Tab-separated table of C-alpha atoms in Angstrom:
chain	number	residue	atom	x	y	z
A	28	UNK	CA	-30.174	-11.857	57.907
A	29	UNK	CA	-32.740	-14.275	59.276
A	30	UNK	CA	-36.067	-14.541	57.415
A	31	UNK	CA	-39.367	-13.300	58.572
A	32	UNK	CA	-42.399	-16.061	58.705
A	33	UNK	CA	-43.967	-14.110	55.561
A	34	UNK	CA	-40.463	-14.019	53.466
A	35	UNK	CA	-40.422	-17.577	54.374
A	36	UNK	CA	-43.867	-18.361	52.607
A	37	UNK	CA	-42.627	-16.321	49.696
A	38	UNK	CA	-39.638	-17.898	49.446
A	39	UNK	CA	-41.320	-21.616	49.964
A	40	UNK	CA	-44.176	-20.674	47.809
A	41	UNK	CA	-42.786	-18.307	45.089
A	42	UNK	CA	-41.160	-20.847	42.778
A	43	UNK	CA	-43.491	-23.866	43.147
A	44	UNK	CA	-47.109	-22.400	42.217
A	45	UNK	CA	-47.210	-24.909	39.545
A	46	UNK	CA	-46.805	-27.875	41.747
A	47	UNK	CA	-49.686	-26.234	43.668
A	48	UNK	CA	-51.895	-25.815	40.378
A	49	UNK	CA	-51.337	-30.002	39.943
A	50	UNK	CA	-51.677	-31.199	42.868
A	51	UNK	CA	-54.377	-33.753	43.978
A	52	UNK	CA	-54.615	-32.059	47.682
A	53	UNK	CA	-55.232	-28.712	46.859
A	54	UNK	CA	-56.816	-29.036	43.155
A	55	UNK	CA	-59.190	-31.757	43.944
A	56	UNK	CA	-61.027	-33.215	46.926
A	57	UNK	CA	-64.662	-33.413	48.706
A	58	UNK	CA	-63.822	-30.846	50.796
A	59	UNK	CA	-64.054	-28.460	48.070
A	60	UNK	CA	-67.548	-29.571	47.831
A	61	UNK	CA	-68.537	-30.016	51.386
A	62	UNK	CA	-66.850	-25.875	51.528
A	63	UNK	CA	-69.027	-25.041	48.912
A	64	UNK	CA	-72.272	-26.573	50.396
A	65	UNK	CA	-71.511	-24.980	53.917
A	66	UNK	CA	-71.707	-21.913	52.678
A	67	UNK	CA	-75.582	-22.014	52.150
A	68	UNK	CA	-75.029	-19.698	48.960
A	69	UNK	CA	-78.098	-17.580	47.223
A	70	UNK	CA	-75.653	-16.704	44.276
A	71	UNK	CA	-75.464	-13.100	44.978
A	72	UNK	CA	-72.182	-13.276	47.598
A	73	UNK	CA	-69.116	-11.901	47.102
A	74	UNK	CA	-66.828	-14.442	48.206
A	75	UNK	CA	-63.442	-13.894	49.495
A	76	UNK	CA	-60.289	-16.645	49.325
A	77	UNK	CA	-57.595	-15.622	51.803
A	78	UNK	CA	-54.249	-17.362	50.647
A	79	UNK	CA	-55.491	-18.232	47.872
A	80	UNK	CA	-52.671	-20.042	46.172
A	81	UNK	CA	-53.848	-21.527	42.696
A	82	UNK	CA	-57.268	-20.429	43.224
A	83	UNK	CA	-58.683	-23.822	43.360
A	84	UNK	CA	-61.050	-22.873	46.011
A	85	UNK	CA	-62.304	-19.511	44.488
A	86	UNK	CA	-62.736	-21.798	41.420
A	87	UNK	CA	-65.147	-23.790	43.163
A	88	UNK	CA	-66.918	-21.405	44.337
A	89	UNK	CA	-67.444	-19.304	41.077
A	90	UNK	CA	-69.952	-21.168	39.304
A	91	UNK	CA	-72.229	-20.441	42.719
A	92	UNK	CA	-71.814	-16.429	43.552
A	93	UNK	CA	-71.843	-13.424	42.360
A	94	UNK	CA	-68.388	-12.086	42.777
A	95	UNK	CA	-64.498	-14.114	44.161
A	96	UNK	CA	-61.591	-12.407	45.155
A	97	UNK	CA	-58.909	-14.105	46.132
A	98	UNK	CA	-55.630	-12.665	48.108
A	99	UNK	CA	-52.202	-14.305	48.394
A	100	UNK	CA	-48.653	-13.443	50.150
A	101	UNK	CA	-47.003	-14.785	47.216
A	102	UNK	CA	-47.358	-12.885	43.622
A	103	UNK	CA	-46.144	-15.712	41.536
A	104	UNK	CA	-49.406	-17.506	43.143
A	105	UNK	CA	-51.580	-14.578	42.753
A	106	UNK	CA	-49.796	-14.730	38.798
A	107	UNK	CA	-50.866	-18.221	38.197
A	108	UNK	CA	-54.422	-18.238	39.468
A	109	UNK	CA	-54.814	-14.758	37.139
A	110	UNK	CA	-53.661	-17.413	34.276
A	111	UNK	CA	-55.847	-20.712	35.562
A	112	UNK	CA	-58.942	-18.193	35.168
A	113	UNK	CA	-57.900	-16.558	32.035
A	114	UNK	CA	-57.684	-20.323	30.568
A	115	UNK	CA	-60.716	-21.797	31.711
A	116	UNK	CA	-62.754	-18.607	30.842
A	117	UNK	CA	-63.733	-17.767	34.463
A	118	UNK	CA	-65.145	-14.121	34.571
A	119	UNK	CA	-66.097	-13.809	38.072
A	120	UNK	CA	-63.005	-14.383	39.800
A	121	UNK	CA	-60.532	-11.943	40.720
A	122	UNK	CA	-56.935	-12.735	42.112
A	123	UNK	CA	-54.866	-10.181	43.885
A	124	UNK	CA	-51.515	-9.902	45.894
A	125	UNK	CA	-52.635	-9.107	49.725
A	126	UNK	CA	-51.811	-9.737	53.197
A	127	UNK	CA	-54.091	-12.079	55.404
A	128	UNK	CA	-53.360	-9.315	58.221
A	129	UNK	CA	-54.251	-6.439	56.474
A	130	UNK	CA	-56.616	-7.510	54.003
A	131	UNK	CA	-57.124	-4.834	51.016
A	132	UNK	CA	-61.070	-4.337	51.540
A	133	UNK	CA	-63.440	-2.130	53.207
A	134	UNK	CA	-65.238	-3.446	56.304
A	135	UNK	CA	-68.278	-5.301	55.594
A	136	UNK	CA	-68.265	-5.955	52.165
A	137	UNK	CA	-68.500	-9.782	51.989
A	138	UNK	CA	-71.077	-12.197	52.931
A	139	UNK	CA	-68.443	-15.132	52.761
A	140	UNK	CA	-64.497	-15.208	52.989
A	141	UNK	CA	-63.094	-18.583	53.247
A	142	UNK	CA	-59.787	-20.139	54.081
A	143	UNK	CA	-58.563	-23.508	52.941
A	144	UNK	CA	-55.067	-25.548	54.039
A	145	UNK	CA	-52.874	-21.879	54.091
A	146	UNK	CA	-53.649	-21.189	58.116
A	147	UNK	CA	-50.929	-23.133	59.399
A	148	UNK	CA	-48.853	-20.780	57.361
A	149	UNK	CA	-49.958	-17.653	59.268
A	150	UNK	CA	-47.251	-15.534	61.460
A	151	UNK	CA	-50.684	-13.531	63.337
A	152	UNK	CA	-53.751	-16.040	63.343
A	153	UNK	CA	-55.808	-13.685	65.705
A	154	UNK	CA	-54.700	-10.788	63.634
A	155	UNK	CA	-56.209	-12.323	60.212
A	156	UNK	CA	-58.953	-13.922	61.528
A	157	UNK	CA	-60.152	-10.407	63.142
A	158	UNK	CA	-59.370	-8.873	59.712
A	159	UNK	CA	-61.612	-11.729	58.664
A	160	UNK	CA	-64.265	-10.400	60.901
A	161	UNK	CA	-63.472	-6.675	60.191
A	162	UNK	CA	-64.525	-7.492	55.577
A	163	UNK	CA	-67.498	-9.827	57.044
A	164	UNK	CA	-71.199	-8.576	56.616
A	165	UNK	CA	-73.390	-8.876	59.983
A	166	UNK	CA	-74.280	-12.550	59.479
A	167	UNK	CA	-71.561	-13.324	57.577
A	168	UNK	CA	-69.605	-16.789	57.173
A	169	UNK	CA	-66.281	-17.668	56.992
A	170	UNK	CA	-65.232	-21.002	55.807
A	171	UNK	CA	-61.869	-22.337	57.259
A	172	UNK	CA	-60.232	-25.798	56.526
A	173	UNK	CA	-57.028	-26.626	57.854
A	174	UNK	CA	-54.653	-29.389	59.567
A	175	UNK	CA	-55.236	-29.371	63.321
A	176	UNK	CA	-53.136	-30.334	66.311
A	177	UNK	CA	-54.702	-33.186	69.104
A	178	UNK	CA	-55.244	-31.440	72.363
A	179	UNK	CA	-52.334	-34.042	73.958
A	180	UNK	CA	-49.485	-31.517	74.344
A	181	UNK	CA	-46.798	-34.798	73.093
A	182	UNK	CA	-49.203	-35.622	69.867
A	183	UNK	CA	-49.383	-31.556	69.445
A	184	UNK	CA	-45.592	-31.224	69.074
A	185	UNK	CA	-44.980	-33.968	67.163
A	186	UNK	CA	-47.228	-33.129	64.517
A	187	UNK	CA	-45.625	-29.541	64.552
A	188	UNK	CA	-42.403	-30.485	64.435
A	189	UNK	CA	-42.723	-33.032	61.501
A	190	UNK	CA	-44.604	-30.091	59.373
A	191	UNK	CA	-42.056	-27.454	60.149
A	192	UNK	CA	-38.997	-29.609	59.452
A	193	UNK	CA	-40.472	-30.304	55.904
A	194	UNK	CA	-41.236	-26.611	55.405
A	195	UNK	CA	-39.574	-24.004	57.900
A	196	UNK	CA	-42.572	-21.666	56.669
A	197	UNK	CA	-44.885	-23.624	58.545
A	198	UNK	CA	-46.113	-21.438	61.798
A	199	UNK	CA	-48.599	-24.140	63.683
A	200	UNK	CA	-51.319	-26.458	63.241
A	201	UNK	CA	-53.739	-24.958	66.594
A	202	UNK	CA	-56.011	-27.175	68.291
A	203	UNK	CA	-59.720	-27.148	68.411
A	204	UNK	CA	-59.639	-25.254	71.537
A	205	UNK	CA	-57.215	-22.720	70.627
A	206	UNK	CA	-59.257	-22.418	67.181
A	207	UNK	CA	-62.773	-21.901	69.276
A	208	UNK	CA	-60.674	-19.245	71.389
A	209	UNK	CA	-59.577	-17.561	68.130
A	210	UNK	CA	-62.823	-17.443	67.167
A	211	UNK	CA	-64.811	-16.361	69.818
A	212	UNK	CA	-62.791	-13.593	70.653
A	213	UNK	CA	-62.911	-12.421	67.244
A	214	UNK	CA	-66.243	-11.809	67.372
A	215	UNK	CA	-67.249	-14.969	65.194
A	216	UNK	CA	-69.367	-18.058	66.480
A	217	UNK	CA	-67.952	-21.078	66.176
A	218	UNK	CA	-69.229	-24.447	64.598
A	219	UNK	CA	-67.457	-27.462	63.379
A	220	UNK	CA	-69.050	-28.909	60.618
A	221	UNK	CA	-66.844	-31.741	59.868
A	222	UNK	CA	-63.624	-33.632	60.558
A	223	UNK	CA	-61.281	-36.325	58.877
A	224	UNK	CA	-58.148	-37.497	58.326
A	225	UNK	CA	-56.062	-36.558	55.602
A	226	UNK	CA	-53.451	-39.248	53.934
A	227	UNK	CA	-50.576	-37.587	52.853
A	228	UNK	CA	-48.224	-39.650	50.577
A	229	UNK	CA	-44.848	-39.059	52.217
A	230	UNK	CA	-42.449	-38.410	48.521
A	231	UNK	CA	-45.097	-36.797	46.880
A	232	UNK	CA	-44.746	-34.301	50.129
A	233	UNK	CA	-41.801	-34.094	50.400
A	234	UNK	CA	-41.124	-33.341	46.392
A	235	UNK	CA	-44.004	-30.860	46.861
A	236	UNK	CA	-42.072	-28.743	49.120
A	237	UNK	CA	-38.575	-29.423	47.662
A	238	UNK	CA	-37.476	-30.788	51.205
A	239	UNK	CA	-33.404	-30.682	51.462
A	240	UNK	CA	-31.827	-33.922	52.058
A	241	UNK	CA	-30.711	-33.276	55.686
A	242	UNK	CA	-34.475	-32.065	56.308
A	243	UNK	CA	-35.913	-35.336	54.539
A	244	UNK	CA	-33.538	-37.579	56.916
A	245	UNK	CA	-34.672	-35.971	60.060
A	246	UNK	CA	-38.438	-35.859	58.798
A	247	UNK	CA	-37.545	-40.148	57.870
A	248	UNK	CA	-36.020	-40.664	61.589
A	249	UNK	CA	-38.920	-39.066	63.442
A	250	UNK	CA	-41.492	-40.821	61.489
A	251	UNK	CA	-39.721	-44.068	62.028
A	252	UNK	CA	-38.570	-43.083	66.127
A	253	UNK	CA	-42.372	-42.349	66.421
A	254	UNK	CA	-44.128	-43.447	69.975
A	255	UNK	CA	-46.881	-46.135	68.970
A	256	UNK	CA	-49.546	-43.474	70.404
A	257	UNK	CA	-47.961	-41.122	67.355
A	258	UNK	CA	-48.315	-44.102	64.782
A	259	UNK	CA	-51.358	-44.963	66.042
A	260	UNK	CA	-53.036	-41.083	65.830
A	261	UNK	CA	-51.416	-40.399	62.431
A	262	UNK	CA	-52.021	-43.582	60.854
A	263	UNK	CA	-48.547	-44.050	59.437
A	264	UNK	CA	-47.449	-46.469	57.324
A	265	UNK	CA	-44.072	-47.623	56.849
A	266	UNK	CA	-42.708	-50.422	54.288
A	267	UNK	CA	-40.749	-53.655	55.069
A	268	UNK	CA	-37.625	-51.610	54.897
A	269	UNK	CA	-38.828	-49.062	57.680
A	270	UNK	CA	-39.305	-46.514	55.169
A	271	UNK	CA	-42.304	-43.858	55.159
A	272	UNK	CA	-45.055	-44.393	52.791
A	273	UNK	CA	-48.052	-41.908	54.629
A	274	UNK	CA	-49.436	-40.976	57.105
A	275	UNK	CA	-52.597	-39.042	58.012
A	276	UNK	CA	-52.872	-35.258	59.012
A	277	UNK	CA	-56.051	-34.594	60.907
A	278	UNK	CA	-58.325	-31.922	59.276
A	279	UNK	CA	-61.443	-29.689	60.180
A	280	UNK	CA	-63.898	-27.387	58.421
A	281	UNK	CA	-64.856	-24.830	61.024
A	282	UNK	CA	-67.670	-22.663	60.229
A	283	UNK	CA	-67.280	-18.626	61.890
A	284	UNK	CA	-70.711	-16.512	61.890
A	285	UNK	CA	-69.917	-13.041	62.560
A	286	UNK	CA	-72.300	-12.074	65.220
């Protein structure tokens, strides 16, 4: 029986939450910071972390608010963010298993829900982001970093293809445009606040993800059959052998105000 796109992200995600609670990309990063600082916080929100994984951005968040929950697909991720907080002695922070399309809140109850590198993942985007909307206060902000596709249609597909043939739970990397659409007809204003290229070490991805050997070949060939334009826009870098080192995915922090 073929997999849905949510058994999928269980299945990817279930068994490697502690490769998620080490790693540089998700644990660590500006981002975090520049998240954080974007959110133009009081200290009396209650934050919201949709796919939250480890919890690493509910964590940053805690020392600044009132109140985090965070929801994930996966309960083994949902298990060790429960255990990150219990160890670090974080009170405020809240981790529970939940569905990006149906989130498990009333409307209106938080004045910031935020979204970090998990979109991609998402089988409905307009479906959670107007659940997003629906848990928003009037004046609310959501938060929302993730990889994003060029608008060239070739760049687009090549960028999708190389992230879905290292993990078949990946749904899409949108463009800008597509994201603004999302957005707007969601009922959220739209702002990007920032934008940069992320390098991604090519083993340490592909180890992350526990990418079969027939997947890592193909995901090898198309890095190295890659038009120059490709190359060019992703940065890569291969050795004297032809072999992947990194490359760069491109990333934006897009800022929602629910109207």
């Amino acid at each position: 029986m073929l997999k849905t796109g949510k058994e999928k992200v269980q299945q990817q995600f279930g068994s490697k939450a502690e490769k998620y609670r080490e790693s540089s990309i998700h644990a660590k990063g500006a981002d975090l910071g520049l998240m954080v600082e974007s959110a133009g916080l009081s200290g009396k929100e209650n934050v919201l972390d949709i796919a939250s994984g480890a919890g690493h951005t509910a964590f940053a968040f805690a020392p600044f608010v009132k109140r985090c929950y965070g929801v994930d697909l996966t309960k083994e991720m949902v298990q060790e963010a429960n255990r990150i907080a219990k160890s670090r002695g974080i009170e405020n922070v809240e981790f529970l298993f939940g569905d990006a399309e149906d989130l498990p809140y009333p409307d209106t109850f938080f004045d910031v829900v935020t979204c970090r590198l998990a979109a991609h993942h998402f089988s409905n985007i307009k479906k959670s982001v107007s659940e997003v909307t629906r848990v928003l206060k009037p004046g609310g902000k959501f938060l929302l970093i993730d990889h994003y596709a060029p608008e060239d249609p070739v760049l687009d597909a090549f960028i999708n293809d190389l992230d879905h043939k290292r993990d078949p739970s990946h749904v899409r990397e949108f463009t800008l445009s597509k994201w603004c659409q999302v957005f707007e007809e969601s009922g959220l204003l739209y702002q990007e606040v920032s934008k940069w290229d992320l390098r991604i070490e090519f083993l340490d991805w592909v180890e992350r993800s526990a990418t079969p050997a027939d997947a890592l070949r193909e995901l090898v060939k198309l890095l190295q059959t890659a038009s120059p334009k490709c190359k060019k826009t992703f940065d890569m870098q291969l050795n004297e052998h032809d072999e992947p080192l990194s490359f760069c995915l491109k990333v934006v922090l897009l800022l929602g105000r629910r109207n």
